[in-house]
Each structure stands twice: as C-alpha cells, then as structure tokens.
Short mmCIF file of C-alpha atoms in Angstrom, two decimals:
data_model
loop_
_atom_site.label_atom_id
_atom_site.label_comp_id
_atom_site.label_asym_id
_atom_site.label_seq_id
_atom_site.Cartn_x
_atom_site.Cartn_y
_atom_site.Cartn_z
CA MET A 1 -0.08 0.36 -0.22
CA LEU A 2 1.08 3.65 -0.50
CA TYR A 3 0.82 3.92 3.09
CA SER A 4 -1.12 2.14 6.29
CA GLU A 5 -3.31 3.18 8.97
CA SER A 6 -5.39 2.20 11.49
CA ARG A 7 -7.41 3.66 14.04
CA GLN A 8 -4.89 3.70 16.70
CA ASN A 9 -2.01 4.92 14.42
CA ARG A 10 -1.87 7.83 12.01
CA THR A 11 -0.62 7.98 8.65
CA GLN A 12 3.01 6.46 7.99
CA SER A 13 4.37 7.70 4.94
CA HIS A 14 7.72 6.27 2.87
CA PRO A 15 10.13 9.14 2.69
CA THR A 16 12.53 6.65 1.55
CA LEU A 17 10.69 5.62 -1.43
CA THR A 18 11.80 8.40 -3.60
CA ILE A 19 15.49 8.03 -3.06
CA ILE A 20 15.00 3.94 -3.94
CA LEU A 21 13.24 5.07 -7.30
CA GLY A 22 15.64 7.30 -7.94
CA PHE A 23 18.63 4.59 -7.50
CA ILE A 24 16.26 2.13 -9.69
CA LEU A 25 16.02 4.37 -12.75
CA THR A 26 19.95 5.63 -12.35
CA GLY A 27 20.75 1.59 -12.39
CA LEU A 28 18.00 1.02 -15.14
CA PHE A 29 20.01 3.64 -17.21
CA CYS A 30 23.42 2.73 -16.31
CA SER A 31 23.59 -0.44 -15.87
CA CYS A 32 25.64 -2.59 -18.26
CA ASN A 33 24.08 -4.61 -21.29
CA ASN A 34 22.39 -7.13 -18.29
CA PHE A 35 19.41 -4.89 -18.31
CA ALA A 36 17.34 -3.41 -20.94
CA ALA A 37 16.16 0.06 -21.37
CA PRO A 38 13.27 0.50 -19.84
CA THR A 39 9.76 0.96 -21.62
CA GLU A 40 7.62 4.27 -22.09
CA LYS A 41 4.92 2.26 -19.88
CA GLU A 42 7.69 1.32 -17.15
CA LEU A 43 9.00 4.84 -16.54
CA ALA A 44 5.26 6.26 -16.45
CA ASP A 45 4.47 3.48 -13.75
CA LEU A 46 7.44 4.48 -12.08
CA GLN A 47 6.85 7.79 -12.46
CA ARG A 48 3.34 7.58 -10.83
CA GLN A 49 4.53 5.37 -8.20
CA GLN A 50 7.04 8.46 -6.71
CA LEU A 51 4.16 11.00 -7.33
CA LEU A 52 1.94 8.71 -5.04
CA ALA A 53 4.48 8.22 -2.81
CA ASP A 54 5.55 11.68 -2.52
CA SER A 55 1.92 12.98 -1.88
CA ALA A 56 0.69 10.36 0.21
CA GLN A 57 0.88 12.39 3.54
CA SER A 58 -0.62 15.59 2.41
CA ALA A 59 -3.35 13.06 0.54
CA GLN A 60 -3.92 12.25 4.01
CA GLN A 61 -4.25 15.74 5.10
CA CYS A 62 -6.43 16.72 2.28
CA LEU A 63 -8.72 13.71 2.66
CA PHE A 64 -9.02 14.69 6.01
CA GLY A 65 -9.89 18.49 5.71
CA ILE A 66 -12.28 17.17 3.17
CA VAL A 67 -14.76 15.06 4.80
CA ALA A 68 -14.08 17.58 8.22
CA SER A 69 -15.98 20.29 6.34
CA ASN A 70 -18.17 17.77 4.68
CA HIS A 71 -22.28 18.46 5.64
CA ASP A 72 -23.64 15.23 3.82
CA SER A 73 -27.49 14.21 4.17
CA LEU A 74 -26.97 11.04 2.66
CA GLN A 75 -26.54 8.48 5.00
CA ALA A 76 -24.23 5.90 2.86
CA ASP A 77 -22.01 9.49 2.74
CA LYS A 78 -22.09 10.73 6.29
CA MET A 79 -20.98 6.70 6.88
CA VAL A 80 -17.85 6.85 4.87
CA ASP A 81 -17.02 10.53 6.45
CA SER A 82 -17.27 9.26 10.05
CA TYR A 83 -14.77 6.39 8.91
CA TYR A 84 -12.35 8.11 7.45
CA LYS A 85 -12.65 11.18 10.31
CA ASP A 86 -11.92 8.09 12.90
CA GLY A 87 -8.80 7.16 11.21
CA GLY A 88 -9.81 4.60 8.85
CA SER A 89 -7.75 3.09 6.71
CA TRP A 90 -7.53 3.94 3.15
CA MET A 91 -9.05 1.55 0.71
CA TRP A 92 -8.34 2.47 -3.02
CA VAL A 93 -5.47 4.68 -3.77
CA GLY A 94 -2.07 2.91 -2.63
CA GLU A 95 1.11 2.66 -3.91
CA ASP A 96 0.61 -0.40 -6.33
CA THR A 97 -1.16 1.26 -9.32
CA THR A 98 -3.32 -2.07 -10.45
CA PHE A 99 -5.84 0.26 -8.54
CA LEU A 100 -6.59 2.37 -11.29
CA ALA A 101 -7.81 -0.67 -13.18
CA LYS A 102 -10.11 -1.76 -9.84
CA ALA A 103 -11.47 1.88 -9.84
CA SER A 104 -12.29 1.48 -13.58
CA SER A 105 -14.02 -1.91 -12.99
CA VAL A 106 -15.94 -0.65 -10.18
CA ALA A 107 -17.21 2.57 -11.82
CA ASP A 108 -18.21 0.45 -15.20
CA TYR A 109 -20.05 -2.05 -12.98
CA ILE A 110 -22.19 0.27 -10.75
CA GLU A 111 -22.79 2.61 -14.15
CA GLY A 112 -24.41 -0.16 -15.95
CA GLN A 113 -26.19 -1.36 -12.72
CA ALA A 114 -28.01 1.68 -12.22
CA LYS A 115 -29.07 2.49 -15.35
CA GLU A 116 -30.64 -1.11 -15.35
CA MET A 117 -32.49 -0.09 -12.22
CA GLY A 118 -33.95 3.61 -13.76
CA PHE A 119 -30.79 5.70 -11.37
CA ALA A 120 -28.45 8.38 -12.44
CA PRO A 121 -24.75 6.96 -12.60
CA THR A 122 -23.71 10.60 -11.44
CA ALA A 123 -25.21 9.24 -8.19
CA PHE A 124 -22.32 7.36 -7.80
CA PHE A 125 -19.65 9.75 -9.13
CA THR A 126 -18.73 7.42 -12.01
CA GLN A 127 -17.28 9.89 -13.94
CA ASN A 128 -15.57 11.73 -11.92
CA ILE A 129 -13.65 8.34 -10.99
CA ARG A 130 -12.87 7.70 -13.99
CA ASP A 131 -11.51 11.50 -14.80
CA ASP A 132 -8.98 11.21 -11.63
CA VAL A 133 -8.15 7.74 -13.08
CA SER A 134 -7.80 9.06 -16.04
CA HIS A 135 -5.23 11.83 -14.70
CA PHE A 136 -2.95 9.55 -12.83
CA ARG A 137 -2.76 7.29 -16.32
CA LYS A 138 -1.97 10.43 -18.53
CA LEU A 139 0.21 12.13 -15.76
CA ASP A 140 -1.89 15.21 -16.66
CA PHE A 141 -2.04 17.14 -13.23
CA ASP A 142 -0.35 20.02 -14.68
CA SER A 143 -2.53 20.89 -16.99
CA THR A 144 -5.81 20.01 -15.01
CA GLN A 145 -5.01 22.13 -12.23
CA THR A 146 -5.13 19.79 -9.63
CA SER A 147 -2.72 18.68 -7.16
CA VAL A 148 -1.57 14.98 -7.02
CA SER A 149 -2.38 14.87 -3.51
CA GLU A 150 -5.99 16.01 -4.17
CA ALA A 151 -6.91 13.95 -6.69
CA MET A 152 -5.71 10.84 -4.55
CA ALA A 153 -8.04 12.32 -1.89
CA ARG A 154 -10.70 13.10 -4.33
CA LEU A 155 -10.83 9.18 -6.16
CA GLU A 156 -10.41 7.47 -2.62
CA LEU A 157 -13.27 9.50 -1.54
CA ASN A 158 -15.41 8.98 -4.13
CA LEU A 159 -14.54 5.53 -4.93
CA SER A 160 -15.73 4.73 -0.61
CA LYS A 161 -18.82 6.74 -1.05
CA ALA A 162 -20.11 5.11 -4.88
CA TYR A 163 -19.27 1.89 -3.22
CA LEU A 164 -21.21 2.67 -0.28
CA ARG A 165 -23.77 4.21 -1.74
CA TYR A 166 -24.37 1.51 -4.40
CA ALA A 167 -24.14 -1.42 -1.13
CA LEU A 168 -25.97 0.19 1.41
CA GLY A 169 -29.22 1.01 -0.92
CA GLN A 170 -29.42 -2.46 -2.74
CA ARG A 171 -28.79 -4.16 0.73
CA TYR A 172 -31.29 -1.76 2.86
CA GLY A 173 -33.09 0.79 0.49
CA PHE A 174 -32.13 4.11 -0.89
CA MET A 175 -34.61 5.45 1.53
CA ASN A 176 -35.36 4.77 5.32
CA PRO A 177 -39.23 4.37 5.59
CA HIS A 178 -39.44 4.84 8.94
CA LYS A 179 -38.04 7.56 9.01
CA VAL A 180 -39.90 9.14 6.05
CA LEU A 181 -43.84 7.63 5.93
CA ASN A 182 -43.73 8.09 9.77
CA HIS A 183 -43.63 12.28 9.04
CA ILE A 184 -46.18 12.44 7.14
CA ASP A 185 -49.22 12.17 9.15
CA LYS A 186 -49.80 14.76 12.18
CA LYS A 187 -51.81 14.03 15.06
CA GLY A 188 -50.34 17.24 16.91
CA ALA A 189 -48.19 20.29 16.82
CA ASN A 190 -45.00 18.49 17.58
CA ALA A 191 -46.12 14.75 17.05
CA TYR A 192 -46.83 11.94 13.95
CA ARG A 193 -48.95 8.55 13.71
CA ILE A 194 -46.87 5.64 13.24
CA ILE A 195 -47.81 4.20 10.19
CA TYR A 196 -44.62 2.02 9.05
CA ASP A 197 -44.24 -0.70 11.53
CA ILE A 198 -42.59 -3.66 9.83
CA ASP A 199 -39.12 -4.50 11.32
CA LEU A 200 -36.46 -4.24 8.60
CA GLU A 201 -32.91 -5.15 8.63
CA LYS A 202 -30.54 -2.37 9.31
CA PRO A 203 -26.71 -1.95 8.80
CA ASP A 204 -24.99 -2.52 11.92
CA SER A 205 -21.91 -0.70 13.32
CA ASN A 206 -19.48 -2.81 11.24
CA PHE A 207 -21.16 -2.79 7.97
CA VAL A 208 -18.79 0.21 6.46
CA GLU A 209 -15.37 -1.72 7.42
CA GLN A 210 -17.03 -5.03 5.90
CA ALA A 211 -18.31 -3.34 3.01
CA LEU A 212 -15.13 -1.50 2.68
CA SER A 213 -13.04 -4.04 3.25
CA HIS A 214 -13.75 -6.24 -0.12
CA ALA A 215 -12.25 -3.16 -2.03
CA ALA A 216 -9.17 -4.92 -1.23
CA ASP A 217 -10.87 -8.00 -3.02
CA GLU A 218 -9.05 -8.72 -6.34
CA GLN A 219 -12.64 -8.45 -8.13
CA PRO A 220 -14.73 -6.10 -5.55
CA THR A 221 -17.63 -6.00 -7.72
CA GLN A 222 -18.32 -9.32 -6.65
CA TYR A 223 -19.51 -8.11 -3.73
CA LEU A 224 -21.89 -5.47 -5.01
CA GLN A 225 -23.54 -8.41 -6.78
CA GLN A 226 -24.29 -9.74 -3.45
CA THR A 227 -25.94 -7.05 -2.14
CA GLU A 228 -28.67 -6.77 -4.98
CA SER A 229 -32.27 -7.86 -3.53
CA THR A 230 -32.68 -11.79 -3.61
CA HIS A 231 -36.73 -10.82 -3.66
CA PRO A 232 -37.82 -12.69 -6.66
CA VAL A 233 -40.15 -10.27 -7.95
CA TYR A 234 -37.02 -7.64 -7.56
CA ALA A 235 -35.90 -8.99 -11.00
CA LEU A 236 -38.81 -9.06 -12.84
CA LEU A 237 -39.59 -5.23 -11.54
CA LYS A 238 -35.90 -5.00 -13.48
CA GLN A 239 -37.46 -6.67 -16.58
CA GLU A 240 -40.62 -4.54 -16.47
CA LEU A 241 -38.52 -1.05 -16.25
CA ALA A 242 -36.61 -1.75 -19.26
CA LYS A 243 -39.97 -2.44 -21.04
CA ASP A 244 -42.31 0.62 -19.71
CA SER A 245 -41.22 3.38 -21.23
CA THR A 246 -44.13 5.62 -19.73
CA GLU A 247 -43.25 8.21 -17.00
CA ASP A 248 -45.96 6.91 -14.71
CA GLY A 249 -45.40 3.31 -15.14
CA HIS A 250 -41.58 3.90 -15.00
CA LYS A 251 -42.26 5.97 -11.39
CA ARG A 252 -44.37 3.46 -10.16
CA ILE A 253 -41.88 0.71 -11.08
CA LEU A 254 -39.25 2.44 -9.39
CA CYS A 255 -41.02 2.78 -6.21
CA ASN A 256 -42.08 -0.48 -5.81
CA MET A 257 -38.53 -1.87 -6.30
CA GLU A 258 -37.47 0.22 -3.91
CA ARG A 259 -40.14 -1.46 -1.54
CA LEU A 260 -38.43 -4.51 -2.49
CA ARG A 261 -35.06 -4.05 -0.66
CA TRP A 262 -36.45 -3.31 2.63
CA ARG A 263 -35.92 -6.60 4.04
CA HIS A 264 -38.11 -7.62 6.60
CA VAL A 265 -36.95 -8.99 9.52
CA GLN A 266 -39.86 -11.37 9.79
CA GLN A 267 -39.86 -13.86 7.03
CA PRO A 268 -42.01 -16.99 6.56
CA ALA A 269 -40.35 -20.03 5.15
CA GLU A 270 -41.53 -21.07 1.91
CA HIS A 271 -43.97 -23.43 2.51
CA ASP A 272 -45.28 -22.02 5.75
CA LYS A 273 -48.90 -20.52 5.92
CA GLN A 274 -49.22 -16.61 5.64
CA ILE A 275 -51.39 -14.05 5.09
CA PHE A 276 -50.68 -10.65 2.59
CA VAL A 277 -52.72 -7.93 3.00
CA ASN A 278 -52.27 -5.04 0.41
CA ILE A 279 -53.66 -1.60 1.17
CA PRO A 280 -53.51 -0.67 -2.57
CA SER A 281 -55.54 -3.62 -3.76
CA GLN A 282 -57.63 -3.65 -0.94
CA GLN A 283 -56.73 -7.61 -1.17
CA LEU A 284 -56.26 -10.20 1.11
CA TRP A 285 -54.49 -13.39 0.24
CA ALA A 286 -53.99 -16.75 2.19
CA ILE A 287 -51.20 -18.51 0.98
CA GLY A 288 -50.69 -21.97 1.76
CA PRO A 289 -47.62 -24.05 0.53
CA ASP A 290 -49.93 -25.61 -2.33
CA SER A 291 -52.51 -23.01 -2.81
CA VAL A 292 -53.46 -19.39 -2.53
CA PHE A 293 -57.04 -17.72 -2.07
CA SER A 294 -58.24 -14.06 -2.35
CA MET A 295 -60.76 -12.15 -0.49
CA ARG A 296 -61.61 -8.40 -0.85
CA ILE A 297 -61.00 -5.93 2.77
CA CYS A 298 -62.23 -2.92 3.63
CA CYS A 299 -59.35 -0.54 4.85
CA GLY A 300 -58.52 2.58 6.84
CA ALA A 301 -59.39 5.42 5.50
CA TRP A 302 -57.39 8.40 4.65
CA ARG A 303 -57.31 10.43 8.48
CA THR A 304 -57.29 6.74 9.76
CA LYS A 305 -54.48 4.54 7.88
CA THR A 306 -54.33 1.25 8.31
CA PRO A 307 -50.57 0.97 9.44
CA LEU A 308 -48.39 -1.27 7.67
CA LEU A 309 -46.87 -3.95 10.14
CA THR A 310 -45.35 -7.62 10.46
CA SER A 311 -47.08 -9.90 13.26
CA GLN A 312 -47.79 -13.79 13.72
CA ILE A 313 -51.84 -14.32 14.31
CA ARG A 314 -52.18 -15.90 17.87
CA LEU A 315 -55.58 -16.03 18.99
CA ILE A 316 -59.08 -16.20 17.25
CA GLN A 317 -61.84 -14.83 19.53
CA PHE A 318 -65.69 -15.59 18.46
CA ASN A 319 -68.25 -13.09 18.98
CA PRO A 320 -66.17 -10.45 20.69
CA GLU A 321 -67.11 -7.20 22.37
CA TRP A 322 -65.67 -4.34 20.63
CA ASN A 323 -63.53 -2.02 23.31
CA ILE A 324 -63.55 1.30 21.40
CA PRO A 325 -59.73 2.57 21.24
CA SER A 326 -59.26 6.01 22.67
CA SER A 327 -59.08 8.45 19.90
CA ILE A 328 -62.44 6.79 18.82
CA LEU A 329 -64.14 7.58 22.39
CA ARG A 330 -62.78 11.01 22.32
CA ASP A 331 -63.39 12.62 18.84
CA GLU A 332 -66.78 10.42 17.93
CA VAL A 333 -68.18 8.90 21.03
CA SER A 334 -67.88 11.60 23.82
CA GLY A 335 -69.90 13.80 21.64
CA HIS A 336 -73.16 12.16 22.27
CA ALA A 337 -72.66 12.19 25.88
CA GLY A 338 -75.77 11.58 28.05
CA ASP A 339 -77.59 10.57 24.77
CA SER A 340 -78.96 7.45 25.77
CA ALA A 341 -80.71 6.68 22.66
CA TYR A 342 -77.19 6.70 20.42
CA PHE A 343 -75.52 4.19 22.88
CA ALA A 344 -78.63 1.88 22.80
CA ARG A 345 -78.78 2.24 19.19
CA ASN A 346 -74.95 1.37 18.71
CA ASN A 347 -75.13 -1.25 21.22
CA TYR A 348 -72.50 0.40 23.40
CA PHE A 349 -72.22 -0.17 27.09
CA ILE A 350 -70.26 1.89 29.87
CA VAL A 351 -67.82 0.85 32.59
CA HIS A 352 -66.06 2.79 34.91
CA ARG A 353 -62.30 0.84 34.84
CA SER A 354 -61.62 1.40 38.69
CA SER A 355 -65.00 -0.22 40.36
CA GLY A 356 -66.06 -2.29 36.98
CA ASP A 357 -69.57 -0.66 37.70
CA THR A 358 -71.89 -0.47 34.90
CA ILE A 359 -72.59 3.47 33.75
CA ARG A 360 -76.15 4.64 32.67
CA ALA A 361 -75.75 6.70 29.25
CA LYS A 362 -77.82 9.40 31.08
CA ASP A 363 -75.62 10.05 33.76
CA ILE A 364 -71.80 10.37 31.74
CA THR A 365 -70.73 13.60 30.66
CA LYS A 366 -68.20 14.73 27.95
CA ALA A 367 -65.68 15.38 30.00
CA GLN A 368 -65.53 12.22 32.17
CA LEU A 369 -65.51 10.14 28.38
CA ARG A 370 -62.25 11.73 27.57
CA SER A 371 -60.90 11.43 31.17
CA GLY A 372 -59.88 8.07 30.27
CA ALA A 373 -61.67 7.19 33.65
CA TYR A 374 -64.15 5.13 31.79
CA ARG A 375 -64.33 2.76 28.93
CA VAL A 376 -67.38 2.28 26.53
CA ALA A 377 -67.38 -1.08 24.68
CA GLN A 378 -69.70 -2.46 22.00
CA HIS A 379 -71.98 -5.74 23.12
CA SER A 380 -71.28 -8.96 21.11
CA GLY A 381 -73.12 -10.39 18.57
CA ARG A 382 -74.58 -9.14 14.56
CA ARG A 383 -74.70 -5.45 15.14
CA ASN A 384 -70.76 -5.82 16.73
CA SER A 385 -68.74 -3.90 14.32
CA LEU A 386 -65.79 -6.55 14.86
CA GLY A 387 -68.52 -9.11 13.40
CA ARG A 388 -68.46 -12.50 14.64
CA ILE A 389 -64.69 -13.49 13.96
CA ILE A 390 -61.56 -11.67 15.46
CA PHE A 391 -57.66 -12.63 14.59
CA ARG A 392 -55.53 -11.41 16.75
CA PHE A 393 -51.98 -10.16 16.42
CA ASN A 394 -49.32 -8.40 18.77
CA ASN A 395 -49.05 -4.69 17.25
CA GLN A 396 -49.13 -1.36 19.03
CA PHE A 397 -52.06 0.25 17.57
CA ASP A 398 -54.88 -2.65 18.46
CA VAL A 399 -55.21 -3.36 15.03
CA TYR A 400 -56.76 -6.27 13.73
CA LEU A 401 -58.22 -8.27 11.10
CA HIS A 402 -61.65 -9.02 11.73
CA ASP A 403 -65.51 -9.60 10.52
CA THR A 404 -67.45 -6.79 10.33
CA ASN A 405 -71.61 -6.42 10.20
CA ASN A 406 -71.49 -4.04 7.11
CA HIS A 407 -70.88 -6.87 4.65
CA ASN A 408 -72.27 -4.30 2.08
CA ALA A 409 -69.06 -2.55 2.08
CA PHE A 410 -67.38 -5.08 -0.29
CA ASN A 411 -69.45 -4.46 -2.88
CA ASN A 412 -67.91 -0.62 -3.31
CA GLU A 413 -64.77 0.16 -5.56
CA ARG A 414 -62.80 1.91 -3.07
CA ARG A 415 -63.07 0.22 0.44
CA THR A 416 -60.90 2.94 2.67
CA ILE A 417 -63.49 3.22 5.49
CA SER A 418 -62.26 1.93 8.80
CA HIS A 419 -60.88 3.78 11.61
CA GLY A 420 -57.72 1.67 10.79
CA CYS A 421 -58.20 -2.43 11.48
CA VAL A 422 -58.79 -4.96 8.18
CA ARG A 423 -62.33 -6.18 7.62
CA VAL A 424 -62.17 -9.27 5.76
CA GLN A 425 -64.89 -10.24 3.54
CA ARG A 426 -64.71 -13.93 3.97
CA PRO A 427 -63.99 -14.85 8.13
CA PHE A 428 -64.63 -18.07 8.31
CA ASP A 429 -62.80 -19.67 5.13
CA LEU A 430 -59.61 -17.39 6.70
CA MET A 431 -60.13 -18.92 10.31
CA LYS A 432 -60.14 -22.72 8.62
CA PHE A 433 -56.87 -21.43 6.77
CA THR A 434 -55.92 -20.08 9.78
CA LEU A 435 -56.39 -23.34 12.18
CA ASP A 436 -54.26 -26.48 11.73
CA ASP A 437 -56.31 -30.28 11.91
CA ILE A 438 -59.79 -28.85 12.71
CA ASP A 439 -62.30 -31.20 12.78
CA GLU A 440 -65.60 -30.96 11.27
CA TRP A 441 -67.41 -31.37 14.43
CA THR A 442 -65.28 -28.53 15.72
CA LEU A 443 -66.14 -26.59 12.66
CA ASP A 444 -69.77 -27.30 13.53
CA LYS A 445 -69.47 -25.71 17.36
CA ILE A 446 -68.11 -22.72 15.90
CA ARG A 447 -70.86 -22.12 13.16
CA LEU A 448 -73.38 -22.69 16.03
CA SER A 449 -71.46 -20.30 18.15
CA ILE A 450 -71.58 -17.50 15.41
CA ASP A 451 -75.40 -18.58 14.20
CA MET A 452 -74.55 -20.23 11.31
CA LYS A 453 -75.91 -23.62 9.86
CA PRO A 454 -74.26 -26.38 10.86
CA GLU A 455 -72.96 -28.80 8.12
CA THR A 456 -72.50 -32.54 10.25
CA GLU A 457 -75.26 -34.69 11.36
CA LYS A 458 -73.85 -34.08 14.86
CA GLY A 459 -74.26 -30.00 14.99
CA LYS A 460 -77.88 -30.46 13.00
CA LYS A 461 -78.93 -32.57 15.99
CA TYR A 462 -77.31 -30.34 18.58
CA ARG A 463 -79.00 -27.00 16.82
CA LYS A 464 -82.27 -28.64 16.63
CA GLU A 465 -82.10 -29.89 20.57
CA HIS A 466 -80.95 -26.38 21.26
CA ILE A 467 -83.36 -24.08 19.13
CA LYS A 468 -85.18 -22.47 21.72
CA ASP A 469 -81.65 -20.92 23.55
CA GLU A 470 -81.66 -17.44 22.97
CA LYS A 471 -77.45 -18.13 22.10
CA ILE A 472 -75.47 -21.20 21.45
CA ARG A 473 -71.86 -20.30 22.55
CA LEU A 474 -70.11 -23.63 22.45
CA ILE A 475 -66.82 -21.98 21.67
CA SER A 476 -65.10 -18.48 22.21
CA SER A 477 -61.64 -18.59 21.27
CA LYS A 478 -59.41 -20.66 19.59
CA ASP A 479 -55.43 -20.30 19.95
CA VAL A 480 -53.14 -20.52 16.92
CA THR A 481 -50.79 -22.67 16.78
CA PRO A 482 -48.34 -22.49 15.16
CA LYS A 483 -48.67 -18.74 14.70
CA VAL A 484 -49.63 -17.75 10.94
CA PRO A 485 -47.34 -14.93 10.18
CA VAL A 486 -49.51 -11.74 8.68
CA CYS A 487 -48.04 -8.97 6.63
CA ILE A 488 -49.55 -5.91 6.08
CA ASP A 489 -47.97 -3.96 3.09
CA TYR A 490 -48.08 -1.44 0.27
CA TYR A 491 -47.81 -2.24 -3.11
CA THR A 492 -49.28 -0.39 -6.30
CA TYR A 493 -47.73 -2.88 -8.69
CA TYR A 494 -46.97 -6.08 -7.88
CA PRO A 495 -47.77 -9.59 -9.45
CA ASN A 496 -51.00 -11.12 -8.08
CA PRO A 497 -50.46 -13.98 -5.40
CA GLU A 498 -52.98 -16.18 -7.43
CA THR A 499 -52.46 -15.09 -10.86
CA LYS A 500 -48.70 -14.69 -11.18
CA VAL A 501 -49.72 -12.12 -13.32
CA PHE A 502 -48.63 -8.28 -12.76
CA GLU A 503 -51.31 -5.99 -11.50
CA VAL A 504 -51.79 -2.15 -11.18
CA TRP A 505 -53.29 -0.65 -7.95
CA PRO A 506 -54.24 3.11 -7.07
CA ASP A 507 -51.93 4.78 -4.73
CA ARG A 508 -54.71 5.28 -2.37
CA TYR A 509 -52.37 6.95 0.32
CA GLU A 510 -49.95 8.27 -1.71
CA TYR A 511 -46.93 6.57 -0.30
CA ASP A 512 -45.52 6.53 -4.18
CA ILE A 513 -44.96 10.25 -4.01
CA GLN A 514 -43.24 10.18 -0.59
CA VAL A 515 -40.96 6.94 -1.97
CA HIS A 516 -40.28 8.72 -5.07
CA LYS A 517 -39.29 12.13 -3.50
CA ALA A 518 -36.82 10.33 -0.94
CA ILE A 519 -35.24 8.47 -3.87
CA LYS A 520 -34.97 11.44 -6.28
CA PRO A 521 -31.39 12.27 -5.33
CA PHE A 522 -30.41 9.06 -7.13
CA LEU A 523 -32.52 9.54 -10.01
CA PRO A 524 -32.03 11.22 -13.16
#
C-alpha cells in the first residue's frame, strides 16, 4: 500500500521510496548490457508510483480536511465521512498502481447497474472516478490544475462513497421508510402518527468496514452483486422497467423496486402458511404451501390509515366485544355523552375502569368520557362492528383482521373506510385456513356459536335440541398453533399471488409520491 493506517496509528509515509526509485532508475539507465532500457510504460508507471509516494501524507491531510468540512445528508456519505474521520485506513488508492484498473471496473459496474435500475450514474460519481483515473494514467496534473494529493483524496473518497452508496442502497434501501413515512401524518403540533411499523434489517456498526474491506478483493464488484435484493419479484420488476417507457409506469416500478430492497426481519419460510394484505389492491391473500385464495378487504380511511406491519396471528375470538379505542372515544363517542338513544342504538355500554361498575348513558358527561376513567364497549353479536370473528396478533396499534356487521361495503370499489383495522370478506374461510387440523365437529361448534348453520349430522342434531336457546356459545376462542405470519404492506405494482400476473393498483395513501421524492437524489 501507499501508506498504512489504523484507528490507533496515523499515516506512516514512506519518505525513502523516492530515493529508492531514484536508484532504480539510475540502475536501469547506467547498468551494463545485463539490463534492457526501460519502456515508456515502465517509466510512466515508476513516475506514478513516485508521485503517489511523495504525495501520500499531504493526500491524507487533504482527505481529512474534506471530510471534516462535509455536511452530507445521505446516510452512506455520513458513514463514509465518519469512517475516515475516525482514522479508517485507505481502501483504494495505494502505491501499487493496479488500483487504477480496479477503480475503473467499479465505476463501470456501478454505472451499468444504475442504468438497469433506473438510477443516474452521476449519483455514484462514476464520471468523476474515471476522470481522476485518467489523470493518473496520463500524468496530466499540471494541465488540469489539480494537485496529485487532491486527486488521490478525491478518488479515494469518491470510490468509497460510490461503493457504499450502492452497497447500502441495494442491501437496505436507498431511503428509510421509518423516517419518511412516519413523518407525514401529523397528530399534534410536534407529533406524527406511526404508519410504517415493519421491522427491517438495518446496517450495524460494522457494515462500513465490512463493505469497504472488500475493496481489497481482486474483484470487489462481486461483493456488490451480493447486495442486490434476492426477492424474486425484484428481478421481474427490473425487466418490467426496461419495457415500460411511460413516465407514470416508470415511477411506479421504481417505487416498488425500492420497497423490495427493504428486507423484513420476519420472513416466513417458503412452505409455511402466511397472510398477505395489500392496501392499494384492497385485498387479502391466504397463501398456503400448495394453494392461494383471496378476498376483499376494507381498510383505513385517509385520516385513519391502516398501519403497515408484520406480526403473527396468535388467537381467533368468536363473538368479540369491541372495546372502543381511546381516539374514537374522544373524537366521536364523547360528543354523544348523555344521549341514551345513541348508546342503545349502537349497542354500547359504559364501564368505570376502577370499580367495574356499569354507568348509565344519561349520567355520563363529555368530560368524563374523555378523562380516561371510563371505557365504552359494544356488546357482542350480529350488530357488533367487529362482526363474529376477530384475528388477533401483537401490534402497537390495536389493529386486527376481523369480520364486520356491514358486508355491503365489500361491494364498493373504494373500501378505505375503517378506523385502521382490516375488515375481511370471508372470515370463516380465513379461520379454517389459519387453524391446523380442525375437525368437522369443531367447525360445527364454531358455526353454531356464530349463528351459522351446522353441516354435520351431529351439529344439526345439537341445533335442533337447543333451538329454543337464545344464544349457543360453544366456543369463544381458539389459539393459533403454530402462529401464522401476517403482513400488511403496500405495493402499487406487484404480481397477484393467485394469478402470478403483474397488476397495477391505485396509490391510495399516496405513499408512492413520498418514496419517489425520497429516492430522487439517485434518479436522472
């Protein structure tokens, strides 16, 4: 290397290299007939090595000066700046001039890949890298009015930033959806609603050093190849991008390619059951090892968007009560305080949290309902907003998949009408999909419990014997074992899991606009 450096030791230049090179040159010119005269290429290479050696220390100072004054906004650039500020060793420029060929190959690779994924090569400094490589090849520093040390520092920094911009972006995404999407819906003067809560893989503290360490590889581009998304749809989207020349189509594909770079921590095994909810398509797919079926959903309205999340269904409840969330209680229900007819019409009841006493609607005030000392719930049954079946999974929003008492809503084209939960069109079928090894008698007990007609002889007999009972409640809940992964996500261009054919869906929450804006620094 031109010089060595660690986080503990500063640059150690090689002041004797110039003298040694001088002896070599003298030896080559003044020796007897044992040696041939050096070629023009050899002389130029020796001159380059001498320039690099002579400029090593000033180049290090130049690089440190650049990163010390930088105020970069991109995450990759910040990480590179911190790396060099902390004394990280140079990864590219060295005494061995073979780095010039390596720099050219990295620039060529990144430029080709950038064009394939619809990005601008200028976002990765590819031409700047080529220009500085050319300066070293031609040794034309006087004519370019740039010093060798400046060119060395610039080339080292541009290569590192280009390399890490590409590697970080391909491996983790060119934008952070947690930062972008969670800062668009205000819920107060200085607060925002969380709407993206999918746990993603993130670069750790060793990522920069691990990535840049591959600069020492004979072919560092092989590491870059490994960072590209392995999601099978990603490669298909790249092909679609090459075919779609329309502005809208181009933007849509770019946004969905970016989403596929965000790698979920929760990754269901290939042959496991999973439930996929896509907000733009307003559909749910139950994906099994050998089959897929879909159903319509109703999801959150514009002001109460359904959050994007991953979790696991752990429990199915039948005939649930609906405990009205505090936001709905505050913003909607509290305005009807004292109105007994409203509470009766909606089948609501009021409970004092501390004592557990039921409070008459006519005796409650708006201030009391907003105080947090009372809860309002809706009785179970056919009029309940959750319907007869609810699928529970851990999440911070109290959002679930559930039945509804308004099945006509599934006939609408636009079904963004809920307070955030996902209403499912075929809850009984989804329940059968979710539960393993459920026998017909158990299914009939569930049917009887939610006022469906039984299908087995045993079930029909039981119903006949208990026809006078006001309610038959044989099963109140079932644990889901093993738990079934559920993902609520957002794709506006994606293969339908049933047909495998790409479909376009409306940007219902306008998240494509936010994603496109965030990746714009990388676009032509």
